[in-house]
Amino acid sequence: MKSNKLILILSTLVSVVSVGCSPEDNLVKYSYHSAIQGRKEFDIKDEFFYEDSMFAYLDETCFSYDLAKMAALAVDSSKNNRLEGKVVTKTEEGNIFTQLGFENTKYITLNANDYEEDKTDLTAFYISNKKFNYDGEKYQVFSVAVVGSRGPIDFVSNFDIGIDNSNYILNEGSHKEWVNRDNHKGYDVTSNRVSKKIDEYLGQYQNKDYKTIMYLCGHSRGGAISNILGKEFTDRNIKTFSYAIAAPACVSFERNNDYKNLFVISNKNDLVPYLPPQDYGFQTYGITYEFAMEDYADTWNTMCPDYEYEHSNVDAVKTFLTDVFKNRVYSYTIPSEFEDCESRAFETEAEANVEHQKFVDLYKEGTLEHVHTKVGPVTKNEDDEYEFSLTSSPAFLFDLVNSILLGKGNIVSIIIDALPFLNRYLPDFIDFAIDFIEIDLMPKILMSHLCSGYLILIKAMEDNDLAKWKIN
């Protein structure tokens, strides 16, 4: 890693000499406005080195603090970032690459109406391009910045991990765009759709007389999508720079060293990079730099002197998820035996049959349509009552959240419909909810997860030269 860093430094110096300027001439100052729910608003100010030719002379396998900062700025869809001395003329061109002189900037949103199935596997991203000459060669760099979760629809896709078995396919559909069935289904489908949109853009703007370079970045959900895209464009033998910020685990594969150009930056105090739980077998492509912001709180307090850093202890959330969902196969497995489940008993068989049919219909077309549940047959028990049992896989909880997010009914009616299946999970959930509320976890999770927090973490990495520590 030291040799790579030396190459990075030397190549930067060579470039500076070749264009006849000092590094200070290429320092771009930025201001990033951030606000955390119910908490104080604050501004982060810093700078990064930028020139077009850096995409040509930098080794994509060498971590660049400057490109990492650009990534954390570029993926923000709220247009809170501003570069000093740059002018933004259109709302949709608020992305920093337009401010850096990139052209043909588009903010592309995937539309559910364009797809027959998997209508929640959507996202939005910025894309632009720029041509430049360096050392006698012509280059064209394409920047792609995938934003994080924008609302309920995106969260549904985040929860839709998927598993390639008949039960999941029966409930959810054929998933024609789920190319790699080992990957997280929501992220895999979405990345494939984004890839097609990128190809359409390349078809319109790519100049074959120029060498193509890709710069991919994303935050949170967008980080997972951009990480998958990074592998794809690397496999196409295109020089690819990839920086994923706070990316959740999204792919299932045997880790290797084939993708040293794909970087993931994770904050140990942030929950998202550790979802789904480790036992699901997911990870990310490339090299992960993983540090705890709490260890570098002095950097936060220097950059945000009016807002002291409070780190989140996400252990309670991790424990709950591990206890309930365990692993991918278990999450989508409905118990063959009706153990630890809810039973409904009635004095007459007719009454039992009526109620039984209500539940059968409810999970076919009601508020909890297509959930991973099982309604047992009506039988006579030892007390001469007629009863039937109800059970589900842990994925039922995903379905419950999704039904609420998608507005399939009012929240009260959905929860009432779901109550028979919730008993199995209530003890773990209650313990988790108490911990969550007692430690005021949500604002702290946001503080650790938002782009603003990662800009400060990257600054801490730079100040302490943490990139020399390759994690995996």
PDB file of N, CA, C and O in Angstrom, residues 26 32 49-50 59 67 71-72 94 112 144 193 201 226-227 232 246 276 285 292 319-320 344 353 357 368 442:
ATOM      1  N   ASN A  26      -5.380  24.133  -7.769  1.00  0.00           N
ATOM      2  CA  ASN A  26      -6.415  23.150  -8.066  1.00  0.00           C
ATOM      3  C   ASN A  26      -7.179  22.705  -6.826  1.00  0.00           C
ATOM      4  O   ASN A  26      -7.883  21.704  -6.858  1.00  0.00           O
ATOM      5  N   TYR A  32     -20.886  22.427   2.803  1.00  0.00           N
ATOM      6  CA  TYR A  32     -21.964  21.437   2.815  1.00  0.00           C
ATOM      7  C   TYR A  32     -22.873  21.728   3.999  1.00  0.00           C
ATOM      8  O   TYR A  32     -22.430  21.714   5.153  1.00  0.00           O
ATOM      9  N   PHE A  49      -8.489  18.419  -3.859  1.00  0.00           N
ATOM     10  CA  PHE A  49      -7.724  18.697  -5.076  1.00  0.00           C
ATOM     11  C   PHE A  49      -8.477  18.133  -6.275  1.00  0.00           C
ATOM     12  O   PHE A  49      -8.954  16.998  -6.242  1.00  0.00           O
ATOM     13  N   TYR A  50      -8.595  18.941  -7.328  1.00  0.00           N
ATOM     14  CA  TYR A  50      -9.254  18.439  -8.535  1.00  0.00           C
ATOM     15  C   TYR A  50      -8.663  19.049  -9.794  1.00  0.00           C
ATOM     16  O   TYR A  50      -8.408  20.256  -9.865  1.00  0.00           O
ATOM     17  N   ASP A  59      -3.806   6.087 -10.557  1.00  0.00           N
ATOM     18  CA  ASP A  59      -4.032   4.642 -10.577  1.00  0.00           C
ATOM     19  C   ASP A  59      -5.357   4.389  -9.853  1.00  0.00           C
ATOM     20  O   ASP A  59      -5.499   4.734  -8.670  1.00  0.00           O
ATOM     21  N   LEU A  67     -10.925  12.022  -4.351  1.00  0.00           N
ATOM     22  CA  LEU A  67     -12.046  11.383  -5.040  1.00  0.00           C
ATOM     23  C   LEU A  67     -13.089  10.884  -4.053  1.00  0.00           C
ATOM     24  O   LEU A  67     -14.277  10.843  -4.364  1.00  0.00           O
ATOM     25  N   ALA A  71     -16.985  11.999  -3.915  1.00  0.00           N
ATOM     26  CA  ALA A  71     -18.075  11.018  -3.890  1.00  0.00           C
ATOM     27  C   ALA A  71     -19.114  11.386  -2.848  1.00  0.00           C
ATOM     28  O   ALA A  71     -20.320  11.374  -3.118  1.00  0.00           O
ATOM     29  N   ALA A  72     -18.655  11.717  -1.642  1.00  0.00           N
ATOM     30  CA  ALA A  72     -19.595  12.055  -0.567  1.00  0.00           C
ATOM     31  C   ALA A  72     -20.384  13.318  -0.885  1.00  0.00           C
ATOM     32  O   ALA A  72     -21.532  13.471  -0.440  1.00  0.00           O
ATOM     33  N   GLY A  94     -27.493  20.688  -9.857  1.00  0.00           N
ATOM     34  CA  GLY A  94     -26.840  21.067  -8.619  1.00  0.00           C
ATOM     35  C   GLY A  94     -25.718  20.145  -8.231  1.00  0.00           C
ATOM     36  O   GLY A  94     -24.940  20.441  -7.333  1.00  0.00           O
ATOM     37  N   ALA A 112     -41.551   3.353 -12.010  1.00  0.00           N
ATOM     38  CA  ALA A 112     -42.205   2.057 -11.817  1.00  0.00           C
ATOM     39  C   ALA A 112     -43.063   1.663 -13.014  1.00  0.00           C
ATOM     40  O   ALA A 112     -43.189   0.464 -13.330  1.00  0.00           O
ATOM     41  N   VAL A 144     -21.019   9.016 -12.526  1.00  0.00           N
ATOM     42  CA  VAL A 144     -22.331   8.496 -12.139  1.00  0.00           C
ATOM     43  C   VAL A 144     -22.410   8.542 -10.615  1.00  0.00           C
ATOM     44  O   VAL A 144     -21.573   7.946  -9.933  1.00  0.00           O
ATOM     45  N   ARG A 193     -30.947  -2.199 -13.859  1.00  0.00           N
ATOM     46  CA  ARG A 193     -31.751  -1.169 -14.528  1.00  0.00           C
ATOM     47  C   ARG A 193     -30.942   0.114 -14.733  1.00  0.00           C
ATOM     48  O   ARG A 193     -31.024   0.757 -15.782  1.00  0.00           O
ATOM     49  N   TYR A 201     -27.166   6.405 -22.099  1.00  0.00           N
ATOM     50  CA  TYR A 201     -26.455   7.679 -22.048  1.00  0.00           C
ATOM     51  C   TYR A 201     -25.144   7.584 -22.830  1.00  0.00           C
ATOM     52  O   TYR A 201     -24.789   8.500 -23.608  1.00  0.00           O
ATOM     53  N   SER A 226     -23.920   1.318  -6.731  1.00  0.00           N
ATOM     54  CA  SER A 226     -22.708   1.740  -7.433  1.00  0.00           C
ATOM     55  C   SER A 226     -21.598   0.718  -7.280  1.00  0.00           C
ATOM     56  O   SER A 226     -20.759   0.558  -8.180  1.00  0.00           O
ATOM     57  N   ASN A 227     -21.558   0.001  -6.157  1.00  0.00           N
ATOM     58  CA  ASN A 227     -20.559  -1.041  -5.960  1.00  0.00           C
ATOM     59  C   ASN A 227     -20.744  -2.173  -6.961  1.00  0.00           C
ATOM     60  O   ASN A 227     -19.773  -2.675  -7.559  1.00  0.00           O
ATOM     61  N   GLU A 232     -19.255  -4.363 -12.680  1.00  0.00           N
ATOM     62  CA  GLU A 232     -19.675  -4.566 -14.064  1.00  0.00           C
ATOM     63  C   GLU A 232     -18.777  -3.820 -15.045  1.00  0.00           C
ATOM     64  O   GLU A 232     -18.307  -4.398 -16.043  1.00  0.00           O
ATOM     65  N   ALA A 246     -20.909   4.287   2.847  1.00  0.00           N
ATOM     66  CA  ALA A 246     -21.909   3.670   3.731  1.00  0.00           C
ATOM     67  C   ALA A 246     -22.745   2.625   3.013  1.00  0.00           C
ATOM     68  O   ALA A 246     -23.953   2.512   3.233  1.00  0.00           O
ATOM     69  N   PRO A 276     -27.591  -6.570   5.316  1.00  0.00           N
ATOM     70  CA  PRO A 276     -28.200  -7.498   6.268  1.00  0.00           C
ATOM     71  C   PRO A 276     -27.149  -8.053   7.253  1.00  0.00           C
ATOM     72  O   PRO A 276     -25.947  -7.864   7.030  1.00  0.00           O
ATOM     73  N   TYR A 285     -18.082  -5.720  -3.036  1.00  0.00           N
ATOM     74  CA  TYR A 285     -16.918  -5.948  -3.883  1.00  0.00           C
ATOM     75  C   TYR A 285     -15.801  -4.975  -3.506  1.00  0.00           C
ATOM     76  O   TYR A 285     -16.050  -3.851  -3.070  1.00  0.00           O
ATOM     77  N   ALA A 292     -14.215   3.767  13.092  1.00  0.00           N
ATOM     78  CA  ALA A 292     -15.258   4.280  13.987  1.00  0.00           C
ATOM     79  C   ALA A 292     -15.093   5.788  14.137  1.00  0.00           C
ATOM     80  O   ALA A 292     -14.036   6.265  14.574  1.00  0.00           O
ATOM     81  N   THR A 319     -28.192  -7.129  17.385  1.00  0.00           N
ATOM     82  CA  THR A 319     -28.621  -8.296  18.165  1.00  0.00           C
ATOM     83  C   THR A 319     -30.045  -8.687  17.813  1.00  0.00           C
ATOM     84  O   THR A 319     -30.345  -9.873  17.624  1.00  0.00           O
ATOM     85  N   PHE A 320     -30.930  -7.711  17.724  1.00  0.00           N
ATOM     86  CA  PHE A 320     -32.316  -7.999  17.364  1.00  0.00           C
ATOM     87  C   PHE A 320     -32.405  -8.668  15.990  1.00  0.00           C
ATOM     88  O   PHE A 320     -33.082  -9.683  15.821  1.00  0.00           O
ATOM     89  N   ARG A 344     -56.287 -20.440  16.510  1.00  0.00           N
ATOM     90  CA  ARG A 344     -57.630 -19.898  16.681  1.00  0.00           C
ATOM     91  C   ARG A 344     -58.594 -21.064  16.869  1.00  0.00           C
ATOM     92  O   ARG A 344     -58.646 -21.964  16.020  1.00  0.00           O
ATOM     93  N   ASN A 353     -64.462 -22.573   9.893  1.00  0.00           N
ATOM     94  CA  ASN A 353     -64.271 -22.492   8.445  1.00  0.00           C
ATOM     95  C   ASN A 353     -64.410 -21.058   7.927  1.00  0.00           C
ATOM     96  O   ASN A 353     -63.676 -20.630   7.026  1.00  0.00           O
ATOM     97  N   GLN A 357     -61.280 -19.044   6.228  1.00  0.00           N
ATOM     98  CA  GLN A 357     -61.324 -18.491   4.871  1.00  0.00           C
ATOM     99  C   GLN A 357     -60.939 -17.010   4.861  1.00  0.00           C
ATOM    100  O   GLN A 357     -60.320 -16.528   3.908  1.00  0.00           O
ATOM    101  N   LEU A 368     -52.113  -7.633   3.508  1.00  0.00           N
ATOM    102  CA  LEU A 368     -50.830  -8.327   3.588  1.00  0.00           C
ATOM    103  C   LEU A 368     -50.673  -9.317   2.436  1.00  0.00           C
ATOM    104  O   LEU A 368     -50.206 -10.442   2.606  1.00  0.00           O
ATOM    105  N   MET A 442     -32.131   6.901  17.047  1.00  0.00           N
ATOM    106  CA  MET A 442     -32.344   7.325  15.666  1.00  0.00           C
ATOM    107  C   MET A 442     -31.521   8.554  15.270  1.00  0.00           C
ATOM    108  O   MET A 442     -30.849   8.539  14.235  1.00  0.00           O
TER     109      MET A 442
END
